[in-house]
Short mmCIF file of C-alpha atoms in Angstrom, two decimals:
data_model
loop_
_atom_site.label_atom_id
_atom_site.label_comp_id
_atom_site.label_asym_id
_atom_site.label_seq_id
_atom_site.Cartn_x
_atom_site.Cartn_y
_atom_site.Cartn_z
CA MET A 1 -94.65 -152.63 129.55
CA SER A 2 -94.73 -148.91 128.80
CA LYS A 3 -92.89 -147.57 125.79
CA LEU A 4 -89.48 -146.07 126.48
CA THR A 5 -87.76 -143.31 124.54
CA ASP A 6 -84.19 -142.09 124.35
CA CYS A 7 -82.78 -138.62 124.05
CA CYS A 8 -81.37 -139.05 120.56
CA SER A 9 -82.99 -136.99 117.85
CA ASN A 10 -84.51 -138.55 114.74
CA ASN A 11 -85.92 -136.41 111.98
CA ASP A 12 -88.21 -139.23 110.86
CA HIS A 13 -90.07 -139.18 114.17
CA PRO A 14 -92.79 -136.48 114.54
CA ASN A 15 -91.51 -135.59 118.00
CA GLY A 16 -87.86 -135.65 116.96
CA ARG A 17 -87.27 -138.59 119.30
CA ARG A 18 -86.69 -142.19 118.32
CA ALA A 19 -88.69 -144.82 120.13
CA VAL A 20 -86.44 -146.91 122.33
CA LEU A 21 -88.07 -150.28 122.13
CA LYS A 22 -85.26 -152.61 121.30
CA ALA A 23 -81.89 -153.61 122.63
CA ALA A 24 -79.87 -156.44 121.19
CA LEU A 25 -82.16 -159.42 120.62
CA GLY A 26 -85.20 -157.39 121.66
CA ILE A 27 -84.46 -157.42 125.39
CA THR A 28 -86.44 -154.93 127.47
CA VAL A 29 -84.87 -152.69 130.12
CA ALA A 30 -86.05 -155.12 132.76
CA GLY A 31 -84.62 -157.95 130.69
CA VAL A 32 -81.22 -156.33 130.45
CA ILE A 33 -81.10 -155.53 134.14
CA GLY A 34 -82.19 -159.06 134.96
CA GLY A 35 -79.83 -160.44 132.33
CA VAL A 36 -76.68 -158.98 133.82
CA GLY A 37 -76.34 -162.08 135.98
CA LEU A 38 -76.70 -164.18 132.84
CA GLY A 39 -73.71 -162.49 131.25
CA LEU A 40 -75.76 -160.40 128.84
CA PRO A 41 -74.18 -157.05 128.00
CA GLN A 42 -75.95 -153.80 128.74
CA ILE A 43 -76.38 -152.36 125.26
CA THR A 44 -77.56 -148.94 124.15
CA TYR A 45 -81.22 -149.07 123.18
CA ALA A 46 -82.20 -148.33 119.61
CA ALA A 47 -85.03 -149.05 117.20
CA ALA A 48 -82.87 -151.55 115.32
CA MET A 49 -79.67 -153.48 115.85
CA THR A 50 -76.48 -151.56 115.08
CA ARG A 51 -73.17 -153.02 113.91
CA GLU A 52 -71.51 -152.00 117.18
CA GLU A 53 -74.17 -153.73 119.29
CA ARG A 54 -74.06 -156.89 117.18
CA ASP A 55 -70.27 -157.08 117.22
CA LYS A 56 -70.18 -156.92 121.03
CA LEU A 57 -72.24 -160.09 121.34
CA THR A 58 -70.93 -163.64 121.49
CA PRO A 59 -72.85 -166.51 119.89
CA ASP A 60 -73.81 -167.81 123.34
CA GLN A 61 -75.21 -164.42 124.34
CA ILE A 62 -77.23 -164.30 121.13
CA ILE A 63 -78.67 -167.76 121.82
CA GLU A 64 -79.53 -166.70 125.37
CA GLY A 65 -81.30 -163.66 123.97
CA LEU A 66 -83.38 -165.83 121.64
CA LYS A 67 -84.34 -168.02 124.58
CA GLU A 68 -85.42 -164.95 126.55
CA GLY A 69 -87.48 -163.79 123.59
CA ASN A 70 -89.32 -167.10 123.52
CA LYS A 71 -89.99 -166.81 127.26
CA ARG A 72 -91.60 -163.42 126.63
CA PHE A 73 -93.71 -164.95 123.85
CA ILE A 74 -94.93 -167.77 126.08
CA SER A 75 -95.77 -165.41 128.94
CA GLY A 76 -97.59 -162.97 126.68
CA LYS A 77 -95.20 -160.17 127.69
CA MET A 78 -93.72 -159.50 124.28
CA GLN A 79 -91.99 -156.29 123.29
CA GLN A 80 -94.10 -153.39 122.10
CA HIS A 81 -92.55 -153.46 118.63
CA ASP A 82 -92.56 -150.15 116.80
CA TYR A 83 -92.09 -151.65 113.35
CA LEU A 84 -92.14 -148.26 111.64
CA ALA A 85 -89.25 -147.07 113.81
CA GLN A 86 -87.38 -150.32 113.17
CA LYS A 87 -88.02 -149.93 109.44
CA ARG A 88 -86.58 -146.42 109.42
CA ALA A 89 -83.60 -147.34 111.59
CA SER A 90 -82.64 -150.34 109.44
CA ALA A 91 -83.32 -148.84 106.01
CA GLU A 92 -79.67 -147.89 105.38
CA GLY A 93 -78.15 -151.14 106.65
CA GLN A 94 -78.81 -154.38 108.51
CA PHE A 95 -76.80 -156.09 111.22
CA PRO A 96 -78.73 -159.22 112.28
CA THR A 97 -77.24 -161.37 115.00
CA ALA A 98 -78.61 -164.70 113.80
CA VAL A 99 -80.05 -166.54 110.83
CA ILE A 100 -82.98 -168.86 111.47
CA LEU A 101 -83.70 -171.79 109.16
CA SER A 102 -87.23 -172.95 109.87
CA CYS A 103 -90.25 -174.60 108.28
CA ILE A 104 -92.85 -172.73 106.19
CA ASP A 105 -95.63 -173.86 108.55
CA SER A 106 -97.91 -170.87 109.13
CA ARG A 107 -98.15 -171.74 112.83
CA ALA A 108 -94.43 -171.42 113.46
CA PRO A 109 -93.28 -167.89 112.54
CA ALA A 110 -89.78 -167.65 114.00
CA GLU A 111 -89.72 -163.86 114.35
CA ILE A 112 -92.84 -163.92 116.48
CA VAL A 113 -92.19 -166.96 118.66
CA LEU A 114 -88.70 -165.61 119.44
CA ASP A 115 -89.97 -162.04 119.83
CA THR A 116 -87.54 -160.39 117.44
CA GLY A 117 -88.05 -157.30 115.32
CA ILE A 118 -87.09 -155.90 111.95
CA GLY A 119 -83.34 -156.08 111.38
CA GLU A 120 -82.60 -158.57 114.17
CA THR A 121 -82.58 -161.92 112.39
CA PHE A 122 -82.30 -163.34 108.90
CA ASN A 123 -85.12 -165.79 108.31
CA ALA A 124 -85.04 -168.65 105.81
CA ARG A 125 -88.14 -170.82 105.53
CA ILE A 126 -88.61 -174.04 103.62
CA ALA A 127 -90.86 -177.05 104.15
CA GLY A 128 -89.18 -179.43 106.58
CA ASN A 129 -86.39 -176.93 107.42
CA ILE A 130 -83.95 -178.71 105.12
CA ALA A 131 -80.75 -177.19 103.72
CA ASN A 132 -80.46 -177.42 99.92
CA ASP A 133 -77.84 -175.59 97.87
CA ASP A 134 -79.81 -172.35 97.68
CA LEU A 135 -80.45 -172.34 101.42
CA LEU A 136 -76.76 -172.98 102.07
CA GLY A 137 -75.89 -170.02 99.90
CA SER A 138 -78.31 -167.88 101.89
CA LEU A 139 -76.77 -169.02 105.17
CA GLU A 140 -73.29 -168.25 103.83
CA PHE A 141 -74.41 -164.75 102.90
CA ALA A 142 -75.95 -164.19 106.32
CA CYS A 143 -72.84 -165.28 108.21
CA ALA A 144 -69.79 -164.69 106.01
CA ALA A 145 -70.98 -161.54 104.26
CA ALA A 146 -73.41 -159.93 106.72
CA GLY A 147 -71.91 -161.01 110.04
CA ALA A 148 -74.58 -163.15 111.71
CA LYS A 149 -73.04 -165.24 114.49
CA VAL A 150 -75.68 -167.92 115.09
CA ILE A 151 -77.43 -170.36 112.78
CA LEU A 152 -80.58 -171.67 114.43
CA VAL A 153 -82.26 -174.62 112.73
CA MET A 154 -85.82 -174.75 114.03
CA GLY A 155 -88.09 -177.70 113.47
CA HIS A 156 -91.55 -178.00 115.02
CA THR A 157 -94.02 -180.52 116.33
CA ALA A 158 -96.68 -182.07 114.07
CA CYS A 159 -94.71 -181.09 110.97
CA GLY A 160 -96.60 -181.78 107.75
CA ALA A 161 -93.42 -182.22 105.74
CA ILE A 162 -92.23 -184.89 108.16
CA LYS A 163 -95.59 -186.64 107.89
CA GLY A 164 -95.41 -186.46 104.10
CA ALA A 165 -91.95 -188.02 104.08
CA ILE A 166 -93.13 -190.81 106.38
CA ASP A 167 -96.11 -191.47 104.09
CA ASN A 168 -93.98 -191.38 100.92
CA VAL A 169 -96.05 -188.58 99.44
CA GLU A 170 -95.32 -187.80 95.80
CA LEU A 171 -96.37 -184.45 94.38
CA GLY A 172 -94.37 -182.58 91.74
CA ASN A 173 -91.27 -180.90 93.12
CA LEU A 174 -92.36 -181.70 96.66
CA THR A 175 -91.34 -185.31 96.03
CA GLY A 176 -87.66 -184.39 95.86
CA LEU A 177 -87.88 -182.15 98.90
CA LEU A 178 -89.45 -184.87 101.02
CA HIS A 179 -86.76 -187.28 99.86
CA LYS A 180 -84.22 -185.13 101.72
CA ILE A 181 -86.09 -185.89 104.97
CA LYS A 182 -85.96 -189.67 104.50
CA PRO A 183 -82.54 -190.10 106.22
CA ALA A 184 -84.10 -188.76 109.42
CA ILE A 185 -86.72 -191.49 109.25
CA ASP A 186 -84.05 -194.16 108.87
CA ALA A 187 -82.11 -192.70 111.81
CA THR A 188 -85.06 -192.64 114.20
CA GLN A 189 -85.12 -195.44 116.72
CA PHE A 190 -88.61 -195.61 118.11
CA GLU A 191 -90.64 -198.13 120.07
CA GLY A 192 -94.25 -197.94 119.05
CA GLU A 193 -96.26 -197.26 115.92
CA LYS A 194 -94.06 -195.77 113.22
CA SER A 195 -96.81 -193.87 111.49
CA SER A 196 -97.59 -190.29 110.53
CA LYS A 197 -100.65 -190.66 112.76
CA ASN A 198 -98.42 -191.15 115.80
CA GLY A 199 -97.48 -187.66 116.96
CA LYS A 200 -94.62 -188.81 119.16
CA TYR A 201 -93.04 -190.67 116.26
CA VAL A 202 -93.46 -187.68 113.92
CA ASP A 203 -91.76 -185.43 116.47
CA ALA A 204 -88.92 -187.92 117.00
CA VAL A 205 -88.25 -187.90 113.27
CA ALA A 206 -88.46 -184.11 113.24
CA ILE A 207 -85.73 -183.86 115.90
CA ASN A 208 -83.46 -186.13 113.88
CA ASN A 209 -84.25 -184.08 110.79
CA VAL A 210 -83.05 -180.93 112.58
CA GLN A 211 -79.78 -182.68 113.44
CA ASN A 212 -79.43 -183.95 109.87
CA THR A 213 -79.87 -180.41 108.57
CA ILE A 214 -77.12 -179.20 110.90
CA ASP A 215 -74.89 -182.04 109.68
CA ASP A 216 -75.66 -181.12 106.05
CA ILE A 217 -74.72 -177.49 106.70
CA ARG A 218 -71.36 -178.50 108.16
CA LYS A 219 -70.70 -181.07 105.46
CA ASN A 220 -71.78 -179.10 102.41
CA SER A 221 -70.68 -175.56 103.31
CA LYS A 222 -66.94 -175.15 103.71
CA VAL A 223 -67.53 -171.45 104.37
CA ILE A 224 -69.75 -172.04 107.39
CA SER A 225 -67.71 -174.99 108.64
CA GLU A 226 -64.61 -172.79 108.77
CA LEU A 227 -66.47 -170.00 110.56
CA GLU A 228 -67.67 -172.52 113.13
CA LYS A 229 -64.17 -173.92 113.66
CA GLU A 230 -62.89 -170.39 114.22
CA GLY A 231 -65.59 -169.77 116.84
CA LYS A 232 -67.18 -166.99 114.81
CA VAL A 233 -70.43 -168.87 114.22
CA LYS A 234 -72.38 -171.32 116.34
CA ILE A 235 -74.92 -173.73 114.87
CA VAL A 236 -77.72 -174.91 117.13
CA GLY A 237 -80.89 -176.92 116.67
CA SER A 238 -84.31 -176.37 118.21
CA MET A 239 -87.90 -177.58 118.19
CA TYR A 240 -90.93 -175.33 118.42
CA ASN A 241 -93.90 -176.84 120.24
CA LEU A 242 -97.18 -175.86 118.59
CA ASN A 243 -98.96 -176.58 121.88
CA GLY A 244 -97.65 -174.17 124.48
CA GLY A 245 -95.31 -172.20 122.22
CA LYS A 246 -92.01 -173.23 123.79
CA VAL A 247 -88.86 -173.46 121.70
CA ASP A 248 -86.70 -176.28 123.05
CA PHE A 249 -83.03 -175.74 122.21
CA LEU A 250 -81.28 -179.02 121.42
CA ILE A 251 -78.04 -178.24 123.24
#
């Protein structure tokens, strides 16, 4: 898709015009026009999310925008991100719509597979997408202090951390991290070989691990639990498929 520009001046841009590449959640002009029927608001385009744009969105609209971003990723029709423009536009402040808690796996970069840009999402990554105290504090900052309205916990297929937990791997501090995944193994009802070599079993455990992480967030963070009860924050789980690139939302 060709690059679009707006009529607003920007002294940082050599032509005095800011590149108009992003709307809320990185939706293109075509996406916004097509998204009207989906209930998505028509938002002024800018190089980075503004407070006004973020505050207009509901959690459900934000989730829908993330889904649309993944569709663009799968189809190969991703936004033409002008990261320099986004950097300049967000330098004085950030107003992300969502915080994504995902695994450190190099094959599952949330910003890319959801087609978001600089300033659009907070991103927390840890092996096995678990929620320890430090991660909970980060999520509380993102939502209670910075105004994010969605917490997306994203697991993925063929997760090495899940396999390590199944195999009872012990390695320094990793041992304790993998121990936090064990409840998902116990909760997984599965007919067939319960082995790290069985991909379907690994993925079944990974799905339960996503749900356990969501439960841990609600249980161990009074701040986030209250925001959710008030309807200010929505917590949702998802699984990223390494083959094909689709993010399946578990709702």
